[in-house]
C-alpha positions as MATLAB code, in Angstrom:
seq = 'TGTPNITVGTVTGTDATFSGNLTVNGTTTTIDTAVTAVDSLAVDGNITAGGDVNIADKIVHTGDTATAIRFPAEGTFTVETGGSESIRINSSGRLLLGTTTEGEPNADNLTVADSGNCGITIRSGSSSFGAIYFSDTTSGGGEYDGYIDYNHSNSNLRFGTGATTRLTIDSTGDLIQASNTSFWQKNG';
ca = [
      98.335   73.558   60.981;
     100.099   70.367   60.108;
     100.820   67.703   62.711;
     102.853   69.398   65.431;
     102.641   68.338   69.070;
     100.700   70.810   71.171;
     100.771   70.944   74.962;
      97.740   72.628   76.514;
      96.914   73.121   80.183;
      93.203   73.928   79.805;
      91.006   74.098   76.718;
      87.900   76.255   77.013;
      85.494   76.734   74.170;
      81.964   76.427   72.913;
      80.633   74.332   70.061;
      84.004   72.621   69.638;
      84.202   69.536   67.424;
      86.955   66.985   67.782;
      87.553   63.917   65.645;
      90.243   61.322   65.197;
      92.405   59.869   67.954;
      93.211   61.090   71.442;
      96.393   60.121   73.269;
      96.346   60.311   77.061;
      99.392   59.212   79.077;
     100.830   57.367   76.096;
      97.618   55.470   75.263;
      95.919   56.287   71.981;
      92.211   55.759   71.464;
      89.433   57.221   69.348;
      87.694   60.337   70.645;
      84.384   58.401   71.006;
      86.034   55.733   73.196;
      87.865   58.332   75.266;
      84.675   60.219   76.047;
      83.031   57.079   77.468;
      86.106   56.397   79.624;
      86.087   59.739   81.454;
      86.368   59.068   85.217;
      84.986   62.403   86.382;
      83.137   65.070   84.478;
      81.922   68.369   85.917;
      79.278   70.208   83.936;
      77.838   73.585   84.836;
      74.504   73.665   83.038;
      72.231   71.177   81.332;
      73.230   67.845   79.852;
      71.349   66.563   76.826;
      71.907   62.977   75.747;
      70.812   61.612   72.401;
      70.846   58.048   73.706;
      71.061   56.059   76.929;
      72.849   57.369   80.007;
      74.586   54.459   81.732;
      74.979   54.649   85.510;
      76.773   51.943   87.468;
      75.059   52.391   90.827;
      73.363   55.649   91.778;
      72.530   59.278   91.173;
      73.283   61.391   94.252;
      71.837   64.821   95.005;
      74.511   67.532   95.107;
      75.420   68.395   98.677;
      73.069   65.723  100.080;
      74.624   62.275   99.896;
      71.715   60.867  101.951;
      69.364   61.330   98.961;
      69.903   59.062   95.944;
      68.316   57.162   93.101;
      69.883   53.704   92.954;
      70.034   50.644   90.746;
      71.072   47.998   93.326;
      70.225   44.893   91.296;
      69.172   43.916   87.799;
      65.636   45.129   87.116;
      65.450   47.015   90.433;
      65.146   50.752   91.033;
      65.221   52.410   94.495;
      64.969   55.857   96.046;
      66.906   56.640   99.211;
      66.028   59.454  101.599;
      67.794   60.195  104.865;
      70.418   57.582  103.964;
      67.919   54.694  103.907;
      65.907   53.053  101.168;
      62.380   54.504  101.058;
      60.942   53.208   97.770;
      61.737   50.102   95.725;
      60.345   48.899   92.428;
      61.588   45.349   92.030;
      62.125   43.282   88.888;
      58.527   42.004   89.072;
      57.165   45.571   88.963;
      56.087   45.543   92.609;
      56.118   48.853   94.499;
      57.548   48.445   98.000;
      57.482   51.332  100.506;
      59.607   50.972  103.623;
      60.572   47.368  102.827;
      62.507   45.211  100.380;
      60.123   42.251  100.758;
      56.727   42.057   99.067;
      53.586   41.122  100.973;
      51.159   38.205  100.694;
      51.273   36.733   97.151;
      47.612   37.571   96.421;
      48.195   41.242   97.297;
      51.873   41.918   96.610;
      51.763   44.653   93.946;
      51.988   47.364   96.612;
      53.480   46.677  100.039;
      53.737   49.371  102.714;
      55.802   48.548  105.800;
      57.019   50.268  108.952;
      58.404   49.015  112.253;
      55.733   51.055  114.093;
      52.242   52.189  113.124;
      51.651   51.955  109.393;
      48.964   52.965  106.927;
      47.887   54.705  103.762;
      46.204   58.113  103.603;
      43.803   58.999  100.804;
      43.279   62.783  100.865;
      40.555   64.337   98.723;
      38.656   67.631   98.642;
      36.175   68.597  101.369;
      33.223   67.991   99.038;
      34.747   65.059   97.150;
      35.200   61.287   97.481;
      38.156   59.215   98.589;
      37.861   55.678   97.218;
      39.331   52.245   96.665;
      37.908   50.357   93.660;
      38.166   46.658   92.893;
      38.039   46.201   89.133;
      38.160   43.335   86.637;
      37.604   45.375   83.453;
      38.716   48.661   81.930;
      35.236   50.071   81.279;
      31.679   50.026   82.627;
      30.554   48.692   86.012;
      33.431   46.235   86.141;
      35.730   49.181   86.886;
      34.040   49.526   90.288;
      32.701   46.008   90.812;
      33.692   46.284   94.469;
      34.493   49.498   96.317;
      34.974   51.364   99.535;
      34.425   55.104   99.325;
      34.124   58.001  101.716;
      32.029   61.039  100.806;
      33.419   64.114  102.556;
      30.373   66.269  101.796;
      28.031   64.086  103.919;
      30.597   62.066  105.931;
      29.256   58.696  104.705;
      31.349   55.562  104.226;
      29.976   53.165  101.569;
      30.797   49.540  100.782;
      29.859   48.136   97.396;
      29.784   44.735   95.699;
      28.510   43.871   92.229;
      28.894   47.579   91.313;
      26.149   48.446   93.840;
      26.265   50.060   97.273;
      25.397   47.344   99.811;
      26.125   49.083  103.099;
      26.554   52.690  104.212;
      27.757   53.994  107.559;
      26.363   57.508  107.885;
      27.795   60.452  109.822;
      25.862   59.468  112.967;
      27.240   55.919  112.939;
      24.028   54.269  111.709;
      24.400   51.286  109.357;
      22.131   51.546  106.330;
      21.463   48.586  104.016;
      21.242   48.959  100.250;
      17.447   49.236  100.534;
      18.140   52.546  102.330;
      16.649   51.302  105.599;
      18.551   51.548  108.835;
      19.073   48.107  110.362;
      21.301   49.209  113.216;
      21.438   52.530  114.972;
      24.244   53.630  117.202;
      21.832   54.458  120.044;
      19.130   51.934  119.162;
];
């Protein structure tokens, strides 16, 4: 009680509440300011924040410094794996995989790059479709105005424009027009 000076080596407790000023190495500051100025904080357990968590550069996985979530520039977020940047979302909202440079301006929302072979895999169920849709609306036929889809149940690849299938390549390699007539056969 009162205002004596207390010297403590380690304070351990639960549900402790501190208020007022804190003096560290001769410098006095409020408890709130001191908490934000902590250089290193080790926590065993969960951390719950009621507001923003400010991070200067990166979040690093414990015991694996080659895996990190970074904030290398204003408006930019990256993921590093194996010590190298793998994913970047830049300040324009573009998703870049394997690169820091977006692609052609008319198709730069998603850029996938590699110094060797490169591609995208669309994996769906053995009796389901894998598809790419070209849309100019959020409902109706405009959601699939143009498309490329692969039907795993019959091994057909379809190409559509104007929300209609225009060309199908069937499992034998025959090309079938929208009128459902074969106009080219692999062996014909």
